[in-house]
PDB file of C-alpha atoms in Angstrom:
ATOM      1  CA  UNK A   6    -121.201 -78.717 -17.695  1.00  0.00           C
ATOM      2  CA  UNK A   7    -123.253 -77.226 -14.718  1.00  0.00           C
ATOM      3  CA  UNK A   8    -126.453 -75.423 -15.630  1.00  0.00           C
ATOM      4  CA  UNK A   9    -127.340 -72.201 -12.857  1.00  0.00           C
ATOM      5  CA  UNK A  10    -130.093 -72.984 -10.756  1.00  0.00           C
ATOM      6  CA  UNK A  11    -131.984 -69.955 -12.728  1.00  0.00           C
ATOM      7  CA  UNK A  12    -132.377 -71.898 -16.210  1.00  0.00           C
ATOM      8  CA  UNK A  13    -135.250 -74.012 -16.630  1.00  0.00           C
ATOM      9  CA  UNK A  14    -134.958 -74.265 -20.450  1.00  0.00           C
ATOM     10  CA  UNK A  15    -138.004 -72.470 -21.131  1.00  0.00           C
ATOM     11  CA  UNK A  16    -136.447 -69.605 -21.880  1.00  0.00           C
ATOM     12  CA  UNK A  17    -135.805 -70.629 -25.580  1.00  0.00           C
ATOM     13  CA  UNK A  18    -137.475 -69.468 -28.565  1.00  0.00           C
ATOM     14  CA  UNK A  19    -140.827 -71.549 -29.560  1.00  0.00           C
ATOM     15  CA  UNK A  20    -140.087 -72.735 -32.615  1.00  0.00           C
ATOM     16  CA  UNK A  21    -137.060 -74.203 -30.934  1.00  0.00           C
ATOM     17  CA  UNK A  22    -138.849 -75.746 -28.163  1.00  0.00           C
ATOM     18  CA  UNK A  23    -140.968 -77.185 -30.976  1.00  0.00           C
ATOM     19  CA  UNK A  24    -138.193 -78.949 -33.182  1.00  0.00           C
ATOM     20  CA  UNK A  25    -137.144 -80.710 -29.153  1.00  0.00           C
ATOM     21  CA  UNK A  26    -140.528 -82.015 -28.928  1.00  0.00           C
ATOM     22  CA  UNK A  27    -139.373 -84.993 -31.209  1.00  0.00           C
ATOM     23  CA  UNK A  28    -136.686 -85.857 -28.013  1.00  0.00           C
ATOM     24  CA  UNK A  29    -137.778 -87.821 -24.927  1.00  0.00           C
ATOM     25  CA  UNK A  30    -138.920 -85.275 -22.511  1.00  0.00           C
ATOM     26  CA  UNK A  31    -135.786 -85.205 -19.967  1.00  0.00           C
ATOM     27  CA  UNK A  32    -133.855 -85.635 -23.310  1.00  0.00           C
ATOM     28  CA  UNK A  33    -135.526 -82.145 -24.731  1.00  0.00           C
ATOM     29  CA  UNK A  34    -134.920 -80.378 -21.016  1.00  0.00           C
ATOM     30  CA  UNK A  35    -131.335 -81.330 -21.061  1.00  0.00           C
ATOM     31  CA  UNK A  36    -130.724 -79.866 -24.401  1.00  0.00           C
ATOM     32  CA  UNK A  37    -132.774 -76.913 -23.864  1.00  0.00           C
ATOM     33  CA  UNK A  38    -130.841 -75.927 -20.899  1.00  0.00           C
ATOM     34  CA  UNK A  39    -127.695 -76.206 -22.641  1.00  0.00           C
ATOM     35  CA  UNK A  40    -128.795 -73.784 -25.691  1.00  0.00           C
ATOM     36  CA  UNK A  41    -129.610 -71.091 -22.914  1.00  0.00           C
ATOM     37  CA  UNK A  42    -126.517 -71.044 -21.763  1.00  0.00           C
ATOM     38  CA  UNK A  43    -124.793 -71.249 -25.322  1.00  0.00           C
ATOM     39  CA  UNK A  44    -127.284 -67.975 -25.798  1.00  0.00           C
ATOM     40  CA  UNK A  45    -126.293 -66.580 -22.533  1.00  0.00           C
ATOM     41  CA  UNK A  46    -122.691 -66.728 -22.795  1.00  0.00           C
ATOM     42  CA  UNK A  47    -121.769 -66.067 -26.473  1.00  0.00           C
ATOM     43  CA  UNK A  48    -121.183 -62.707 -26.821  1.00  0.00           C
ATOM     44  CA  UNK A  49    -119.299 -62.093 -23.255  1.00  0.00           C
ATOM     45  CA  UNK A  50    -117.478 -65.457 -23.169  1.00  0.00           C
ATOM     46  CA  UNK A  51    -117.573 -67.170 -26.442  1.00  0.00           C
ATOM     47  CA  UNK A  52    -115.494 -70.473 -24.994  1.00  0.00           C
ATOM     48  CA  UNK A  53    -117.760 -71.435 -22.351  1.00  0.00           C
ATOM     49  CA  UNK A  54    -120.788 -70.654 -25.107  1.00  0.00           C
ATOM     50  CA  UNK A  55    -118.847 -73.143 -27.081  1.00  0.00           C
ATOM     51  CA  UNK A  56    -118.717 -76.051 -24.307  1.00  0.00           C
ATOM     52  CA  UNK A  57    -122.275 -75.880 -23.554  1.00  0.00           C
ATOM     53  CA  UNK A  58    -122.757 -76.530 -27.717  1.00  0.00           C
ATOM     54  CA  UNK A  59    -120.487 -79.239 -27.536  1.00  0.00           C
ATOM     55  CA  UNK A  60    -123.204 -80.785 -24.908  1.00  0.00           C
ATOM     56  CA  UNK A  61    -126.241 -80.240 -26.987  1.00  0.00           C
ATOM     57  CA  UNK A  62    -124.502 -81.969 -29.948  1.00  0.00           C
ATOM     58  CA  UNK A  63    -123.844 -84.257 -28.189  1.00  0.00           C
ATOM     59  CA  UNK A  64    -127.249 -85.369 -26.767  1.00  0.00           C
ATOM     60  CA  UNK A  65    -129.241 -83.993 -30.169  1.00  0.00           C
ATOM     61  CA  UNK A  66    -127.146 -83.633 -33.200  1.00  0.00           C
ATOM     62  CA  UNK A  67    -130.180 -84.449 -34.984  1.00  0.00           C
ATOM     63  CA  UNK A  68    -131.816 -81.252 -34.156  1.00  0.00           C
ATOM     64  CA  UNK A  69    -131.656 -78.737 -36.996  1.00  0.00           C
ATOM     65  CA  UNK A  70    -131.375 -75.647 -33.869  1.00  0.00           C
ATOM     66  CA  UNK A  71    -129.092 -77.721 -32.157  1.00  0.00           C
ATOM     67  CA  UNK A  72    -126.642 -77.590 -35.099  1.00  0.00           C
ATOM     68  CA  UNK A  73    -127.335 -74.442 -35.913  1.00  0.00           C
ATOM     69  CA  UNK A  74    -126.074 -73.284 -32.498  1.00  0.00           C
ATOM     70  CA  UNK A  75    -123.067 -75.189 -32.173  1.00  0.00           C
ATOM     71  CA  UNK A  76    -122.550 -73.065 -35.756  1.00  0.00           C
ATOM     72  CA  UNK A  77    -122.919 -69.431 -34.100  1.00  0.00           C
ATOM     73  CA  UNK A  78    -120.865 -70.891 -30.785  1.00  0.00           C
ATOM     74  CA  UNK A  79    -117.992 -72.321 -33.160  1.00  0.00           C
ATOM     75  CA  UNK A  80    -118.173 -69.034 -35.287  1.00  0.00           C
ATOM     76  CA  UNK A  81    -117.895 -66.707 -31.733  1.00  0.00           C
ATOM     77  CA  UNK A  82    -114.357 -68.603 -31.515  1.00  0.00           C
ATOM     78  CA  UNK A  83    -113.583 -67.833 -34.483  1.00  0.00           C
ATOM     79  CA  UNK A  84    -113.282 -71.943 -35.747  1.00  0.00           C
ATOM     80  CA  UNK A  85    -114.548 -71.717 -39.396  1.00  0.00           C
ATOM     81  CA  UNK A  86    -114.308 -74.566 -40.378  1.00  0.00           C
ATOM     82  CA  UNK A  87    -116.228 -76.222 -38.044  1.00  0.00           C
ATOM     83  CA  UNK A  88    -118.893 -73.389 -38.120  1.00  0.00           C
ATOM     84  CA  UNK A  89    -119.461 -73.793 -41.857  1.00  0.00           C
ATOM     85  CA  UNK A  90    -120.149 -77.379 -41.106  1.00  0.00           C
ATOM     86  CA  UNK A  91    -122.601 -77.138 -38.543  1.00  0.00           C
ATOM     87  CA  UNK A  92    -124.380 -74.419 -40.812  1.00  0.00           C
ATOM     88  CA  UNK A  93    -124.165 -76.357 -43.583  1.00  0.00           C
ATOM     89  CA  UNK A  94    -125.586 -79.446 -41.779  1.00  0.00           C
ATOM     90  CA  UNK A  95    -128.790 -77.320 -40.228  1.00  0.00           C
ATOM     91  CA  UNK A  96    -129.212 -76.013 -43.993  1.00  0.00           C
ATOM     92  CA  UNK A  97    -129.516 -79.492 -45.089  1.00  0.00           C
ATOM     93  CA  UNK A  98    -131.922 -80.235 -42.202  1.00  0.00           C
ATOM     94  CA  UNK A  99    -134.185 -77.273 -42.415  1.00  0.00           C
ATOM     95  CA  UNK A 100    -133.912 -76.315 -46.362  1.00  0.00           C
ATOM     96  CA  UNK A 101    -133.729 -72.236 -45.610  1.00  0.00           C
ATOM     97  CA  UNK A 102    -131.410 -70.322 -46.919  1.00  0.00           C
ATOM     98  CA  UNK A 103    -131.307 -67.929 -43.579  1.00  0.00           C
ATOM     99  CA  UNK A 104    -127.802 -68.619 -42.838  1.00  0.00           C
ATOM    100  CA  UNK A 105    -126.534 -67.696 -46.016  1.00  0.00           C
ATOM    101  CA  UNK A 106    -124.698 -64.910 -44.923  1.00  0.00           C
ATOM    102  CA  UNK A 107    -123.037 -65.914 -42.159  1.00  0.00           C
ATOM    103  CA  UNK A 108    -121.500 -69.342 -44.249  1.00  0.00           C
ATOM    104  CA  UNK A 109    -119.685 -66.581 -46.695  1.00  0.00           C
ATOM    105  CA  UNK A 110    -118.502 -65.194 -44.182  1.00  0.00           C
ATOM    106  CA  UNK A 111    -117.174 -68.298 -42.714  1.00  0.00           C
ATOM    107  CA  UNK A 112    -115.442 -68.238 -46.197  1.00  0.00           C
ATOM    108  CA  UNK A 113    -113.874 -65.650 -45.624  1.00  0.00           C
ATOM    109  CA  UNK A 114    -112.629 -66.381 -42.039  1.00  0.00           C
ATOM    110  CA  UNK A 115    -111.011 -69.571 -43.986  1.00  0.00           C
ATOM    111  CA  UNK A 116    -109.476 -67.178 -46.193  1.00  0.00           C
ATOM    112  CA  UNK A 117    -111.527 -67.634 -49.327  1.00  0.00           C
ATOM    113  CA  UNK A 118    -113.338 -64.175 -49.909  1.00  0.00           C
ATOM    114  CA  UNK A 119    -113.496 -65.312 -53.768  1.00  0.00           C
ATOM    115  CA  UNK A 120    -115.672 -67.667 -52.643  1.00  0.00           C
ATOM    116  CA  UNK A 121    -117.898 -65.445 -50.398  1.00  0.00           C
ATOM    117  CA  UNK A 122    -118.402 -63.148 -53.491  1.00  0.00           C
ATOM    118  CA  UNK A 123    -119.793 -66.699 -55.419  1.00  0.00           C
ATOM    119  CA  UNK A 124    -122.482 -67.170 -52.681  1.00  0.00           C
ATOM    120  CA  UNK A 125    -123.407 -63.173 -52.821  1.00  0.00           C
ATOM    121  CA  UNK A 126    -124.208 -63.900 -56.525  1.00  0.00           C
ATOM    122  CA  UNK A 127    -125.952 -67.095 -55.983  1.00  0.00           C
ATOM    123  CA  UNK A 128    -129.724 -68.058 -55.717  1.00  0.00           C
ATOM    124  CA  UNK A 129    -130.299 -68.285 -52.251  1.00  0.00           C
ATOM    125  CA  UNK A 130    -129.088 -64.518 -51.642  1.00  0.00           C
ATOM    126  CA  UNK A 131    -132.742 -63.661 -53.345  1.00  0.00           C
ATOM    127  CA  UNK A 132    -134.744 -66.149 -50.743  1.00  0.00           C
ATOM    128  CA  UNK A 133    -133.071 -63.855 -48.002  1.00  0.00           C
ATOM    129  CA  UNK A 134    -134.945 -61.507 -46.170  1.00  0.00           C
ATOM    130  CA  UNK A 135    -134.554 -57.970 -46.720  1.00  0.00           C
ATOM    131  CA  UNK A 136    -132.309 -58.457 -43.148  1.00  0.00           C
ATOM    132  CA  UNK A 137    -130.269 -61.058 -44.622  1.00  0.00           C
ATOM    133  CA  UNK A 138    -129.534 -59.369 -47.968  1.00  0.00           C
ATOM    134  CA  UNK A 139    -128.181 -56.444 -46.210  1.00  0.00           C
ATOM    135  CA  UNK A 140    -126.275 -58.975 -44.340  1.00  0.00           C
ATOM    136  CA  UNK A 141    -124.956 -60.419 -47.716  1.00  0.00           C
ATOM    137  CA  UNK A 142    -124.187 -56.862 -48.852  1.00  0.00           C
ATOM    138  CA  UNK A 143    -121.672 -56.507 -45.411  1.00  0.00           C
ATOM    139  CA  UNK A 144    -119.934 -59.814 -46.193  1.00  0.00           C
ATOM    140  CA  UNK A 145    -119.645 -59.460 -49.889  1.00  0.00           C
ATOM    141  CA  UNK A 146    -118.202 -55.803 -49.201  1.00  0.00           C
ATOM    142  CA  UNK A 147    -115.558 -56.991 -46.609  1.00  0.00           C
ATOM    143  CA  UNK A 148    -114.423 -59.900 -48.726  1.00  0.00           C
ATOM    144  CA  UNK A 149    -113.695 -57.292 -51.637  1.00  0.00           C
ATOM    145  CA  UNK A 150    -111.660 -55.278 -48.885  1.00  0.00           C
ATOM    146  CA  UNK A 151    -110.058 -58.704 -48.218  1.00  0.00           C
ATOM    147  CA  UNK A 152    -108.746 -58.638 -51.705  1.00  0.00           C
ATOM    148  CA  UNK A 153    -107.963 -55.424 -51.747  1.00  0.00           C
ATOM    149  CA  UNK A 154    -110.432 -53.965 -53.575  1.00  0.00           C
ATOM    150  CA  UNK A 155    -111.597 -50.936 -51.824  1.00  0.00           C
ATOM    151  CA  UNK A 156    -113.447 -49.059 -54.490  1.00  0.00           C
ATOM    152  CA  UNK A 157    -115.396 -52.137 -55.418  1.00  0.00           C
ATOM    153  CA  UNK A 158    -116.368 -52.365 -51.174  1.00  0.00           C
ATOM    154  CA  UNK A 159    -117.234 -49.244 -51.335  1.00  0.00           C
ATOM    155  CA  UNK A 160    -119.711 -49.340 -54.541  1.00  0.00           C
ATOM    156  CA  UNK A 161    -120.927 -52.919 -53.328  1.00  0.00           C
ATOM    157  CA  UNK A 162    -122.428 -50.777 -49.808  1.00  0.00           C
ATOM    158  CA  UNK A 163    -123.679 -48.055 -51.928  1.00  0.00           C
ATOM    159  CA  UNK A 164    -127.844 -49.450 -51.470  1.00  0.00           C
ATOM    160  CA  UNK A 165    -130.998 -48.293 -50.959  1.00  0.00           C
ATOM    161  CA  UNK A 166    -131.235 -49.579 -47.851  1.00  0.00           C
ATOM    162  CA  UNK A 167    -128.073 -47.292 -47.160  1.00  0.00           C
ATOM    163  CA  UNK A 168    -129.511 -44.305 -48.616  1.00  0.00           C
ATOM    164  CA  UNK A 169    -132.817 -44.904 -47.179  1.00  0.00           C
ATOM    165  CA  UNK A 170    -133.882 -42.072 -44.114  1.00  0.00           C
ATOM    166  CA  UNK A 171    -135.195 -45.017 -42.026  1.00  0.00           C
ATOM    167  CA  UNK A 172    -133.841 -46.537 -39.410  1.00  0.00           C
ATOM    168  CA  UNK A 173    -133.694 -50.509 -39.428  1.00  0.00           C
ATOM    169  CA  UNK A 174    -131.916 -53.037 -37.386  1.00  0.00           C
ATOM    170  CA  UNK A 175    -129.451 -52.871 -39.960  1.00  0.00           C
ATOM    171  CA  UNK A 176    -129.030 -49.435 -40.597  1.00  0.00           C
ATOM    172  CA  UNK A 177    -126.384 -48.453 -37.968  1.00  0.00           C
ATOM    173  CA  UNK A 178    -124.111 -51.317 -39.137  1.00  0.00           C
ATOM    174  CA  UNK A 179    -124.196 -50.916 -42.669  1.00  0.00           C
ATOM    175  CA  UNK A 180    -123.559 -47.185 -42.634  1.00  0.00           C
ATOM    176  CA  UNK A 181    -121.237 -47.740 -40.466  1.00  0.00           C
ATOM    177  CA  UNK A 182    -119.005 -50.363 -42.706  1.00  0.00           C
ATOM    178  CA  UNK A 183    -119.408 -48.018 -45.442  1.00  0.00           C
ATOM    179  CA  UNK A 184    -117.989 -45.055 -43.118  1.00  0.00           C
ATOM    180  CA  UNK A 185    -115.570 -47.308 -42.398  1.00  0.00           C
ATOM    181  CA  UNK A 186    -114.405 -48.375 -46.159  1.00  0.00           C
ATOM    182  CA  UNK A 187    -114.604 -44.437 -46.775  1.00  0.00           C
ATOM    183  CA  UNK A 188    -111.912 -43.370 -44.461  1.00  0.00           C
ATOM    184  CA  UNK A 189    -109.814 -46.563 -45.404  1.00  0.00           C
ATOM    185  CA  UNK A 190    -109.855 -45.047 -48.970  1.00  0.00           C
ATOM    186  CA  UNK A 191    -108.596 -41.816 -47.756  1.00  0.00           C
ATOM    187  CA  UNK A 192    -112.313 -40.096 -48.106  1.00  0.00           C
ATOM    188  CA  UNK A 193    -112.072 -38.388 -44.313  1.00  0.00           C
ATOM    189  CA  UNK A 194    -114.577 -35.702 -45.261  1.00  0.00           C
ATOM    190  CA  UNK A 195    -117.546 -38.281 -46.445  1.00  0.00           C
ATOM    191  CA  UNK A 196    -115.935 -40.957 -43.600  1.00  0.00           C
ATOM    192  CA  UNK A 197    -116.794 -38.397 -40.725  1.00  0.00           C
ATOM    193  CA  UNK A 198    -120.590 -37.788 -42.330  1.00  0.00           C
ATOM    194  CA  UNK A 199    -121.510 -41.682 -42.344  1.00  0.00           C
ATOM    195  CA  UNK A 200    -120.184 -41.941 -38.698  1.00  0.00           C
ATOM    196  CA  UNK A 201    -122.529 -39.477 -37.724  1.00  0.00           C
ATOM    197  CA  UNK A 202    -125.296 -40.765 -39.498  1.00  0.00           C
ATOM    198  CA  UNK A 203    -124.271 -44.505 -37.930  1.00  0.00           C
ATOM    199  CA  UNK A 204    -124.027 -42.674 -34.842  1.00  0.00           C
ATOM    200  CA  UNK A 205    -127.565 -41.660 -34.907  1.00  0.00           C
ATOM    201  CA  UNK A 206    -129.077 -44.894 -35.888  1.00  0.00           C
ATOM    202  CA  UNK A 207    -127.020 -46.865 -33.318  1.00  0.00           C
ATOM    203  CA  UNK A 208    -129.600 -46.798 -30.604  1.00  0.00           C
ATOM    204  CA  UNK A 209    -128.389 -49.701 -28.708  1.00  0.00           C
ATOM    205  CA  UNK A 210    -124.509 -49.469 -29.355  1.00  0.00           C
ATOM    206  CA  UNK A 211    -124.195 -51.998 -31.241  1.00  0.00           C
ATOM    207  CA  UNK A 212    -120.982 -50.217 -32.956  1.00  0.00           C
ATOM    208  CA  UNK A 213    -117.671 -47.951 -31.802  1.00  0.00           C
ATOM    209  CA  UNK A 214    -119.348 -45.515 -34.457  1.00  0.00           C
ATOM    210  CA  UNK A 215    -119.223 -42.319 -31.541  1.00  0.00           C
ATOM    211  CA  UNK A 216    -115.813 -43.123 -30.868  1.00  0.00           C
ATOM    212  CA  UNK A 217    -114.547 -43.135 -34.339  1.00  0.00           C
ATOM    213  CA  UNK A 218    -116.432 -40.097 -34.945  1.00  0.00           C
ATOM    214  CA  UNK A 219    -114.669 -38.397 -31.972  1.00  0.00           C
ATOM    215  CA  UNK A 220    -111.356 -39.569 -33.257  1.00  0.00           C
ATOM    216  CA  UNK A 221    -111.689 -38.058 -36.604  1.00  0.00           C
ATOM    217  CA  UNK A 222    -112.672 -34.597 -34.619  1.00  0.00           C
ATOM    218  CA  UNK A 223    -109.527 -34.568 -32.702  1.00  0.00           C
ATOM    219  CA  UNK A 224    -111.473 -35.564 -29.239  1.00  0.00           C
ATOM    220  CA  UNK A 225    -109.523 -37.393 -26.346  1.00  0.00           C
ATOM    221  CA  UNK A 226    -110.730 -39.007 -23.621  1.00  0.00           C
ATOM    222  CA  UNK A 227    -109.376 -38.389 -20.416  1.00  0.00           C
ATOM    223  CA  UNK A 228    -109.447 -40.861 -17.364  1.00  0.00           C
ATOM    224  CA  UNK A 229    -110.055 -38.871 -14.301  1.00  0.00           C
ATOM    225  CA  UNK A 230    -108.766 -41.665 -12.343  1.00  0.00           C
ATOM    226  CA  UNK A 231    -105.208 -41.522 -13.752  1.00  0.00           C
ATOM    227  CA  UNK A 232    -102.952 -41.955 -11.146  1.00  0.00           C
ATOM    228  CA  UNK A 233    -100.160 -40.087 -12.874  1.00  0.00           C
ATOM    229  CA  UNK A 234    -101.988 -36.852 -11.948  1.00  0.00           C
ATOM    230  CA  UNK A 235    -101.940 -37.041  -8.429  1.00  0.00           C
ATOM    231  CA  UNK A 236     -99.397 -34.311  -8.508  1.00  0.00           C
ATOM    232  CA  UNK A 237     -98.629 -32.352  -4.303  1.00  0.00           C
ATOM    233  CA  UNK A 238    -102.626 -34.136  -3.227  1.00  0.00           C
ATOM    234  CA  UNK A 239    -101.156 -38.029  -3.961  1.00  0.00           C
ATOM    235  CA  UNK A 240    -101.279 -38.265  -0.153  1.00  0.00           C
ATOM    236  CA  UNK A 241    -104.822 -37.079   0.918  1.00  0.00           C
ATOM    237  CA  UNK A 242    -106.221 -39.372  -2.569  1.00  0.00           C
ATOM    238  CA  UNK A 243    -104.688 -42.359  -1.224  1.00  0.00           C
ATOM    239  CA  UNK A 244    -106.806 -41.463   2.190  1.00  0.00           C
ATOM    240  CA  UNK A 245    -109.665 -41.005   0.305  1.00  0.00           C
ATOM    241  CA  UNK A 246    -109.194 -43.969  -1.886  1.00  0.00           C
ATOM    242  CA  UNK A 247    -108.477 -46.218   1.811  1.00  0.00           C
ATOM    243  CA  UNK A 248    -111.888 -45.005   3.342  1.00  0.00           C
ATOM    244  CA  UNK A 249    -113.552 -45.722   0.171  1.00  0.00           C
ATOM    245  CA  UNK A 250    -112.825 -49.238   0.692  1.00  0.00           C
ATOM    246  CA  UNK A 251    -111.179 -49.866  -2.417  1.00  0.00           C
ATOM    247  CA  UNK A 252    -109.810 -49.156  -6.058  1.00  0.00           C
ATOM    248  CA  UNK A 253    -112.750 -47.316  -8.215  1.00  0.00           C
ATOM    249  CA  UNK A 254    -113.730 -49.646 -11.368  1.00  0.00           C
ATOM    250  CA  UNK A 255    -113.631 -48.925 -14.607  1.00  0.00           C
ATOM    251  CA  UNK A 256    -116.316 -50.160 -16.951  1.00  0.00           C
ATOM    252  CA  UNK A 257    -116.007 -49.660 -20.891  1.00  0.00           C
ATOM    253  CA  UNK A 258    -118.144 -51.669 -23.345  1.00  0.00           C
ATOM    254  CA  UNK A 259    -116.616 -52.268 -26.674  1.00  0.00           C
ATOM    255  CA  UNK A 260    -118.683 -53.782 -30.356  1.00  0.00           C
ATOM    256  CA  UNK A 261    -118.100 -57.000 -31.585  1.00  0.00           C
ATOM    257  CA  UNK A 262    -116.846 -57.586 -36.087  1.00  0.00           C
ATOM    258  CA  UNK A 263    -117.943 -58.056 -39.366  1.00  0.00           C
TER     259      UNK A 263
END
């Protein structure tokens, strides 16, 4: 796979660059550049994420991060199975119980939300950060919507951390699932409250929370470039659009699941 000129390999996390120390040095650079890209490309394209992991398994699958990556990259493309592995194999190497969460969910990708809801009961749910047990809380919730239990979703959200005034990394998400289960239930009233409140903790988008909201309130959105309105001026638009140099483009960014 060909690595941009621009990646050195440095860019990785520390404690990353660490666990690579224990490769031969070219070894460690290789690998290094590989997990930038996997980091680079996962969220906008998820395959080519997954072909640089391939590479860095390839060269280091004795390297806890290594596996741990080829884990998130497998998970982006939605293969479950082999993203429960690779978690389950940097678990073994590392002994944390950080990626908890994201192996019940896993679960419930392969269709076994009864056995999500085990692992949200389990031990290692208490060595989770308060990050990761809000985490837990969003996968346990969605694999009781997966079994149709939408009242018990809706109770498993109900939190401190969801009642709490202060915004956290967290906080836009999980009010926003709970929003979410409320309007699936028929709640519209209470639905339309917690997407405002997600609203105003998403500072960085992370969620469709201000579209949903609008949706509920009856809003539509418009495209001013719709050619279907071109009505007697089609003519002098098509000039305008020739000495332009081109077709105006249309940029809309989207959130990524549960």
């Amino acid at each position: 796979m060909p690595i941009p000129e621009d990646v050195t390999g440095d860019e990785i996390d520390k404690d990353v660059r660490q666990e690579l120390q224990s490769l031969p040095k070219t070894l460690a650079e290789d690998v290094a550049k590989n997990l930038v890209m996997v980091a680079r490309l996962i969220d906008e394209d998820p395959e080519g994420a997954y072909a640089y992991s391939k590479v860095a398994l390839r060269l280091a699958s004795r390297v806890a991060a290594v596996r741990e990556a080829g884990g998130f990259a497998a998970y982006a493309n939605q293969k479950y199975s082999e993203a429960l592995a690779e978690f389950r194999a940097a678990r073994r190497m590392t002994g944390s119980a950080e990626l908890w969460p994201v192996m019940a969910d896993c679960e419930r990708g392969l269709g076994r939300p009864e056995k999500a809801l085990d692992m949200a009961g389990a031990p290692e749910v208490h060595k989770l950060d308060k990050a990761g047990q809000v985490e837990m809380r969003l996968v346990a919730a969605g694999a009781r919507r997966d079994m149709g239990q939408l009242d018990a979703a809706i109770v498993t959200l109900q939190s401190p951390e969801l009642a709490s005034n202060s915004v956290q990394p967290w906080t836009a998400r999980l009010r926003y699932a709970y929003a979410d289960a409320l309007l699936a239930a028929g709640r519209e009233g209470e639905a339309r409250e917690w997407f405002a409140k997600a609203v105003e903790a998403d500072r960085d988008g992370s969620t469709d929370a201000s579209d949903r909201l609008a949706e509920l309130d009856g809003v539509e959105f418009v495209d001013a470039f719709d050619d279907s309105d071109e009505g007697d001026e089609g003519e002098d638009t098509d000039d305008r659009d020739a000495s332009d140099g081109g077709d105006a483009e249309r940029v809309e960014v989207e959130d990524d699941k549960d």
